[in-house]
Amino acid sequence: MKNKYTIIFIPPDHSDAHQFQFSRRGKRILGSGLLFFAVLVIGLFAQNLYLSHYIKERQPAIDNLEQLKSAIAERDQEISHLNEMSSQITNDLQAIKNLEDKFTSILKISPTSTSSTLSRGKDPTVQNFETTDSAQTLDYQAPIVNKHLTLLQHYYEEALLQKDLLEHTPTMLPIEGEITSTFGYRHNPFGGRSTEFHNGIDIACNYGTPVPATAAGVVTFAGRDSVYGLKVVIDHGHGIVTFYGHNSRLLVKTGDQVKKSDLIAYSGNSGRSTGSHLHYGAMVNGENVDPLTFTTFTKEEVPNV
C-alpha cells in the first residue's frame, strides 16, 4: 500500500462503502486535471465578464447600427416604390404617345410640336419629373398621367366609332356631272303627261365612266335589274344602303367587301334609260331618301341641280 492513496465513499444509509485507490502519479495527474479545470472555468468566467462589459460599452453603436439598417430598409422600399411609379408614368406616357400617333392617323393630320405636350414631359403637372426623387411627388403625378391616358383612350375609342361611321356613310357623290333629275316626283321621261316617283338622282356622264362606292360596305346585289339594268346595291351598315343603276359593266359581285372610293362599275345606258347616265339612290332603314342628304354639301351647293 506504499505510495498508494485511497478515497472511501460511505453512503448515508450505511450500505456498502466504495473506495478508490490511486498512486502518487495518479495523484499528480488528478491534481493537474483539477487545476486545468479550475483555470478553464476561471478563464470562461473572465471571458464572459469581458464580453458582457464589451457589449455594454458597444450597445449604443449597436443600437445606432440597427437604426441605420432600418433606415436603409425603408429607403430601399421607397426607392423600389419610386422605380415602380416612374415605370408606370413612363409606360403611360408612351401609351399616350401611341394614342396620339393613332389619332393623327385617323384624322389624317401631321404631328406638330403643340400636340400633347404631356407625352414630351412638358406638361406643367409633371414638370421636373425626371429629376425629382420624391415619392410624394410621383404619387401625385401618376394618377394625373393615368387619368389623362384613360381620357385619351376614351376619345380614341369614340374616334374609332366616328371613323367607322364616317367610312360607312355615303358623304360623296359617285361621279361628277350634271344632275339631270332629282329625287322625288317628276314628269315621265319617256313622254306623256304622267308623273312618277324618282327614288334617286340621275347624274349625266360619258359612257364607261368609272363608278366608285360612296362608302364602305358589303355588296348585297350585283346583277341585272329589269328597270335599272346592270345594278349594284351596297349595304353600308347603320341601316344605310346605296344603289347604282344603268351601268355598262360591273366590277364586283354579291358578297364583296368594298371600301370608300373602290371602283364597283362603269356607267352606261342599260335598263330603262334614255341615255348614258348613272342612277344613284339611297335608303335608310328601308325607306328611300334623297342621296344628297348624305353629301358634304347641300342641294343648293350642287351645281346644275
Short mmCIF file of C-alpha atoms in Angstrom, two decimals:
data_model
loop_
_atom_site.label_atom_id
_atom_site.label_comp_id
_atom_site.label_asym_id
_atom_site.label_seq_id
_atom_site.Cartn_x
_atom_site.Cartn_y
_atom_site.Cartn_z
CA MET A 1 0.00 0.00 0.00
CA LYS A 2 3.06 2.22 0.00
CA ASN A 3 2.77 5.16 -2.36
CA LYS A 4 -0.96 4.41 -2.71
CA TYR A 5 -3.81 6.70 -1.86
CA THR A 6 -7.35 5.58 -1.06
CA ILE A 7 -10.57 7.55 -1.29
CA ILE A 8 -13.54 5.98 0.51
CA PHE A 9 -17.18 6.96 -0.19
CA ILE A 10 -19.57 5.98 2.64
CA PRO A 11 -23.27 6.23 1.76
CA PRO A 12 -25.53 7.88 4.39
CA ASP A 13 -27.65 4.76 4.64
CA HIS A 14 -24.65 2.74 5.84
CA SER A 15 -24.72 0.47 2.82
CA ASP A 16 -21.55 -0.86 1.26
CA ALA A 17 -18.82 1.74 1.05
CA HIS A 18 -16.87 2.39 -2.13
CA GLN A 19 -13.20 3.06 -2.23
CA PHE A 20 -10.85 4.11 -4.94
CA GLN A 21 -7.12 3.76 -4.89
CA PHE A 22 -4.62 5.63 -6.98
CA SER A 23 -0.89 6.00 -6.95
CA ARG A 24 1.20 9.08 -6.33
CA ARG A 25 1.49 9.55 -10.05
CA GLY A 26 -2.25 9.36 -10.35
CA LYS A 27 -2.49 11.96 -7.62
CA ARG A 28 -0.35 14.32 -9.66
CA ILE A 29 -2.42 13.67 -12.76
CA LEU A 30 -5.63 14.23 -10.83
CA GLY A 31 -4.27 17.43 -9.32
CA SER A 32 -3.13 18.69 -12.70
CA GLY A 33 -6.54 17.90 -14.15
CA LEU A 34 -8.34 19.71 -11.34
CA LEU A 35 -6.03 22.68 -11.76
CA PHE A 36 -6.61 22.77 -15.51
CA PHE A 37 -10.34 22.54 -14.96
CA ALA A 38 -10.22 25.36 -12.42
CA VAL A 39 -8.16 27.53 -14.77
CA LEU A 40 -10.61 26.76 -17.61
CA VAL A 41 -13.62 27.71 -15.51
CA ILE A 42 -11.94 30.90 -14.34
CA GLY A 43 -10.98 31.75 -17.93
CA LEU A 44 -14.51 31.21 -19.21
CA PHE A 45 -15.90 33.31 -16.40
CA ALA A 46 -13.39 36.07 -17.11
CA GLN A 47 -14.22 35.93 -20.83
CA ASN A 48 -17.92 36.17 -20.04
CA LEU A 49 -17.28 39.22 -17.88
CA TYR A 50 -15.17 40.80 -20.64
CA LEU A 51 -17.78 40.14 -23.32
CA SER A 52 -20.53 41.49 -21.12
CA HIS A 53 -18.53 44.65 -20.48
CA TYR A 54 -17.64 44.95 -24.20
CA ILE A 55 -21.24 44.59 -25.30
CA LYS A 56 -22.36 47.10 -22.71
CA GLU A 57 -19.86 49.64 -23.99
CA ARG A 58 -20.73 48.97 -27.64
CA GLN A 59 -24.53 48.90 -27.15
CA PRO A 60 -25.07 52.49 -28.34
CA ALA A 61 -23.13 51.73 -31.51
CA ILE A 62 -25.13 48.52 -31.98
CA ASP A 63 -28.40 50.39 -31.50
CA ASN A 64 -27.29 53.03 -33.98
CA LEU A 65 -26.35 50.31 -36.47
CA GLU A 66 -29.80 48.75 -36.12
CA GLN A 67 -31.37 52.13 -36.74
CA LEU A 68 -29.21 52.55 -39.83
CA LYS A 69 -30.28 49.11 -41.08
CA SER A 70 -33.93 50.03 -40.54
CA ALA A 71 -33.45 53.37 -42.33
CA ILE A 72 -31.70 51.63 -45.23
CA ALA A 73 -34.55 49.11 -45.48
CA GLU A 74 -37.11 51.94 -45.55
CA ARG A 75 -35.06 53.78 -48.15
CA ASP A 76 -34.84 50.63 -50.28
CA GLN A 77 -38.63 50.30 -50.12
CA GLU A 78 -39.00 53.97 -51.06
CA ILE A 79 -36.60 53.57 -53.98
CA SER A 80 -38.49 50.46 -55.12
CA HIS A 81 -41.75 52.43 -54.94
CA LEU A 82 -40.21 55.31 -56.86
CA ASN A 83 -38.99 52.92 -59.55
CA GLU A 84 -42.46 51.39 -59.85
CA MET A 85 -44.15 54.78 -60.09
CA SER A 86 -41.53 56.02 -62.54
CA SER A 87 -42.03 52.93 -64.69
CA GLN A 88 -45.81 53.36 -64.58
CA ILE A 89 -45.58 57.02 -65.60
CA THR A 90 -43.12 56.18 -68.39
CA ASN A 91 -45.41 53.42 -69.71
CA ASP A 92 -48.45 55.69 -69.51
CA LEU A 93 -46.63 58.48 -71.36
CA GLN A 94 -45.60 56.03 -74.07
CA ALA A 95 -49.19 54.79 -74.33
CA ILE A 96 -50.35 58.40 -74.66
CA LYS A 97 -47.77 58.99 -77.40
CA ASN A 98 -49.00 55.87 -79.23
CA LEU A 99 -52.59 57.09 -78.99
CA GLU A 100 -51.50 60.48 -80.33
CA ASP A 101 -49.96 58.75 -83.33
CA LYS A 102 -53.17 56.79 -83.90
CA PHE A 103 -55.20 59.99 -83.65
CA THR A 104 -53.05 61.70 -86.26
CA SER A 105 -53.51 58.67 -88.49
CA ILE A 106 -57.30 58.62 -88.05
CA LEU A 107 -57.65 62.39 -88.50
CA LYS A 108 -55.03 62.43 -91.28
CA ILE A 109 -53.07 65.28 -89.75
CA SER A 110 -49.34 65.77 -89.28
CA PRO A 111 -47.97 65.76 -85.70
CA THR A 112 -46.84 69.19 -84.52
CA SER A 113 -44.83 70.46 -81.60
CA THR A 114 -48.04 71.55 -79.92
CA SER A 115 -49.64 68.12 -79.92
CA SER A 116 -49.99 66.82 -76.39
CA THR A 117 -47.06 68.34 -74.54
CA LEU A 118 -47.64 65.75 -71.83
CA SER A 119 -46.09 62.99 -73.90
CA ARG A 120 -42.93 65.07 -74.23
CA GLY A 121 -42.58 65.68 -70.50
CA LYS A 122 -43.57 69.36 -70.75
CA ASP A 123 -46.96 69.28 -69.06
CA PRO A 124 -46.93 71.63 -66.06
CA THR A 125 -48.48 68.96 -63.85
CA VAL A 126 -45.49 66.68 -64.38
CA GLN A 127 -42.66 69.20 -64.61
CA ASN A 128 -39.27 68.14 -63.24
CA PHE A 129 -40.40 64.52 -63.45
CA GLU A 130 -37.01 63.21 -64.49
CA THR A 131 -35.12 64.97 -61.69
CA THR A 132 -37.46 64.61 -58.72
CA ASP A 133 -36.75 61.95 -56.13
CA SER A 134 -39.84 62.48 -54.04
CA ALA A 135 -42.28 59.59 -53.70
CA GLN A 136 -44.96 62.08 -52.73
CA THR A 137 -44.49 63.99 -55.99
CA LEU A 138 -44.66 60.82 -58.07
CA ASP A 139 -47.71 59.63 -56.15
CA TYR A 140 -49.35 62.92 -57.11
CA GLN A 141 -48.24 62.84 -60.73
CA ALA A 142 -49.02 59.19 -61.54
CA PRO A 143 -52.84 59.48 -61.15
CA ILE A 144 -52.82 62.65 -63.29
CA VAL A 145 -50.97 60.88 -66.10
CA ASN A 146 -53.15 57.79 -65.76
CA LYS A 147 -56.32 59.92 -65.85
CA HIS A 148 -55.01 61.67 -68.96
CA LEU A 149 -54.34 58.28 -70.55
CA THR A 150 -57.80 56.94 -69.64
CA LEU A 151 -59.47 60.02 -71.08
CA LEU A 152 -57.38 59.80 -74.25
CA GLN A 153 -58.25 56.11 -74.62
CA HIS A 154 -61.95 57.02 -74.34
CA TYR A 155 -61.54 59.71 -77.00
CA TYR A 156 -59.67 57.24 -79.21
CA GLU A 157 -62.46 54.66 -78.92
CA GLU A 158 -65.00 57.33 -79.78
CA ALA A 159 -62.83 58.45 -82.70
CA LEU A 160 -62.74 54.86 -84.00
CA LEU A 161 -66.53 54.70 -83.83
CA GLN A 162 -66.84 58.01 -85.62
CA LYS A 163 -64.29 56.96 -88.21
CA ASP A 164 -66.19 53.72 -88.82
CA LEU A 165 -69.45 55.65 -89.12
CA LEU A 166 -67.83 58.16 -91.47
CA GLU A 167 -66.30 55.41 -93.61
CA HIS A 168 -69.72 53.73 -93.88
CA THR A 169 -71.67 56.93 -94.59
CA PRO A 170 -72.02 57.96 -98.29
CA THR A 171 -70.77 61.53 -97.93
CA MET A 172 -69.65 61.84 -101.57
CA LEU A 173 -71.28 61.55 -104.97
CA PRO A 174 -70.13 58.58 -107.05
CA ILE A 175 -69.22 60.68 -110.09
CA GLU A 176 -69.02 64.33 -111.10
CA GLY A 177 -71.53 65.61 -113.58
CA GLU A 178 -74.78 67.45 -114.12
CA ILE A 179 -77.67 66.18 -112.02
CA THR A 180 -80.34 65.91 -114.69
CA SER A 181 -83.09 64.52 -112.48
CA THR A 182 -83.53 65.00 -108.74
CA PHE A 183 -85.12 62.87 -106.03
CA GLY A 184 -88.94 62.87 -105.84
CA TYR A 185 -91.82 63.08 -108.27
CA ARG A 186 -91.06 64.07 -111.85
CA HIS A 187 -92.57 64.02 -115.33
CA ASN A 188 -92.25 60.68 -117.05
CA PRO A 189 -89.01 60.93 -119.11
CA PHE A 190 -90.49 58.59 -121.71
CA GLY A 191 -93.20 61.05 -122.71
CA GLY A 192 -96.76 61.76 -121.79
CA ARG A 193 -98.18 63.86 -119.01
CA SER A 194 -97.86 61.23 -116.30
CA THR A 195 -95.59 61.59 -113.30
CA GLU A 196 -93.53 59.02 -111.49
CA PHE A 197 -91.61 58.81 -108.25
CA HIS A 198 -87.87 59.00 -108.86
CA ASN A 199 -86.14 57.22 -105.97
CA GLY A 200 -82.69 58.70 -106.58
CA ILE A 201 -80.82 61.18 -108.71
CA ASP A 202 -79.57 60.93 -112.30
CA ILE A 203 -76.04 62.15 -112.98
CA ALA A 204 -75.09 62.75 -116.61
CA CYS A 205 -71.76 61.23 -117.64
CA ASN A 206 -69.94 59.69 -120.53
CA TYR A 207 -70.44 56.04 -121.33
CA GLY A 208 -67.87 53.93 -119.40
CA THR A 209 -67.16 56.48 -116.65
CA PRO A 210 -65.64 54.73 -113.56
CA VAL A 211 -68.15 54.47 -110.70
CA PRO A 212 -66.73 54.25 -107.13
CA ALA A 213 -68.53 53.18 -103.96
CA THR A 214 -69.59 56.24 -102.00
CA ALA A 215 -68.90 54.47 -98.68
CA ALA A 216 -67.54 51.22 -97.30
CA GLY A 217 -69.87 48.26 -97.10
CA VAL A 218 -70.92 44.86 -98.44
CA VAL A 219 -72.30 44.26 -101.93
CA THR A 220 -75.75 42.69 -101.48
CA PHE A 221 -76.69 42.67 -105.16
CA ALA A 222 -74.68 42.86 -108.37
CA GLY A 223 -76.58 41.86 -111.48
CA ARG A 224 -79.25 42.76 -114.00
CA ASP A 225 -82.43 44.55 -112.97
CA SER A 226 -85.46 44.97 -115.24
CA VAL A 227 -85.59 48.73 -114.61
CA TYR A 228 -82.03 49.75 -113.71
CA GLY A 229 -80.16 47.36 -115.98
CA LEU A 230 -76.78 46.40 -114.53
CA LYS A 231 -77.20 47.41 -110.92
CA VAL A 232 -75.09 47.34 -107.74
CA VAL A 233 -76.53 47.53 -104.24
CA ILE A 234 -74.25 48.13 -101.24
CA ASP A 235 -75.22 47.75 -97.57
CA HIS A 236 -73.14 50.21 -95.53
CA GLY A 237 -74.47 49.19 -92.12
CA HIS A 238 -76.20 51.55 -89.70
CA GLY A 239 -79.35 51.00 -91.82
CA ILE A 240 -77.85 52.77 -94.87
CA VAL A 241 -78.00 51.27 -98.39
CA THR A 242 -76.94 52.81 -101.72
CA PHE A 243 -77.57 51.56 -105.24
CA TYR A 244 -76.10 52.37 -108.66
CA GLY A 245 -78.04 51.70 -111.87
CA HIS A 246 -77.78 51.72 -115.68
CA ASN A 247 -74.13 50.58 -115.68
CA SER A 248 -72.40 49.09 -118.70
CA ARG A 249 -70.11 46.78 -116.70
CA LEU A 250 -69.93 45.54 -113.12
CA LEU A 251 -66.64 45.09 -111.27
CA VAL A 252 -67.99 43.48 -108.08
CA LYS A 253 -70.16 40.53 -107.14
CA THR A 254 -72.57 39.79 -104.32
CA GLY A 255 -70.77 39.34 -101.01
CA ASP A 256 -67.75 41.51 -101.87
CA GLN A 257 -66.42 43.87 -99.22
CA VAL A 258 -65.74 47.34 -100.63
CA LYS A 259 -64.09 50.43 -99.22
CA LYS A 260 -64.96 54.03 -99.83
CA SER A 261 -63.88 55.07 -103.37
CA ASP A 262 -63.32 51.46 -104.54
CA LEU A 263 -64.40 51.08 -108.19
CA ILE A 264 -67.53 48.96 -108.48
CA ALA A 265 -68.75 49.55 -112.07
CA TYR A 266 -68.58 51.57 -115.29
CA SER A 267 -71.52 53.79 -116.20
CA GLY A 268 -73.70 53.05 -119.18
CA ASN A 269 -77.21 53.04 -120.58
CA SER A 270 -78.56 49.63 -119.57
CA GLY A 271 -82.12 49.04 -118.43
CA ARG A 272 -84.93 51.60 -118.70
CA SER A 273 -82.84 54.60 -119.71
CA THR A 274 -82.98 57.46 -122.18
CA GLY A 275 -79.21 57.97 -122.40
CA SER A 276 -75.86 57.39 -120.79
CA HIS A 277 -76.02 58.36 -117.14
CA LEU A 278 -75.78 56.96 -113.60
CA HIS A 279 -78.81 56.49 -111.40
CA TYR A 280 -77.71 56.87 -107.77
CA GLY A 281 -80.10 56.19 -104.91
CA ALA A 282 -80.05 55.68 -101.15
CA MET A 283 -82.22 54.06 -98.49
CA VAL A 284 -82.26 54.44 -94.71
CA ASN A 285 -83.93 51.70 -92.69
CA GLY A 286 -85.75 50.51 -95.80
CA GLU A 287 -87.07 53.93 -96.83
CA ASN A 288 -85.92 55.77 -99.96
CA VAL A 289 -84.22 59.08 -99.18
CA ASP A 290 -82.55 61.80 -101.22
CA PRO A 291 -78.89 60.67 -101.56
CA LEU A 292 -77.82 64.33 -101.46
CA THR A 293 -78.80 64.21 -97.76
CA PHE A 294 -75.53 62.45 -97.01
CA THR A 295 -73.20 64.58 -99.09
CA THR A 296 -70.92 67.18 -97.52
CA PHE A 297 -72.76 69.96 -99.31
CA THR A 298 -76.38 70.99 -99.53
CA LYS A 299 -78.52 70.55 -102.62
CA GLU A 300 -78.27 74.31 -103.22
CA GLU A 301 -74.48 73.97 -103.46
CA VAL A 302 -74.60 71.14 -106.00
CA PRO A 303 -74.05 72.60 -109.48
CA ASN A 304 -76.70 72.15 -112.15
CA VAL A 305 -79.40 70.77 -109.82
#
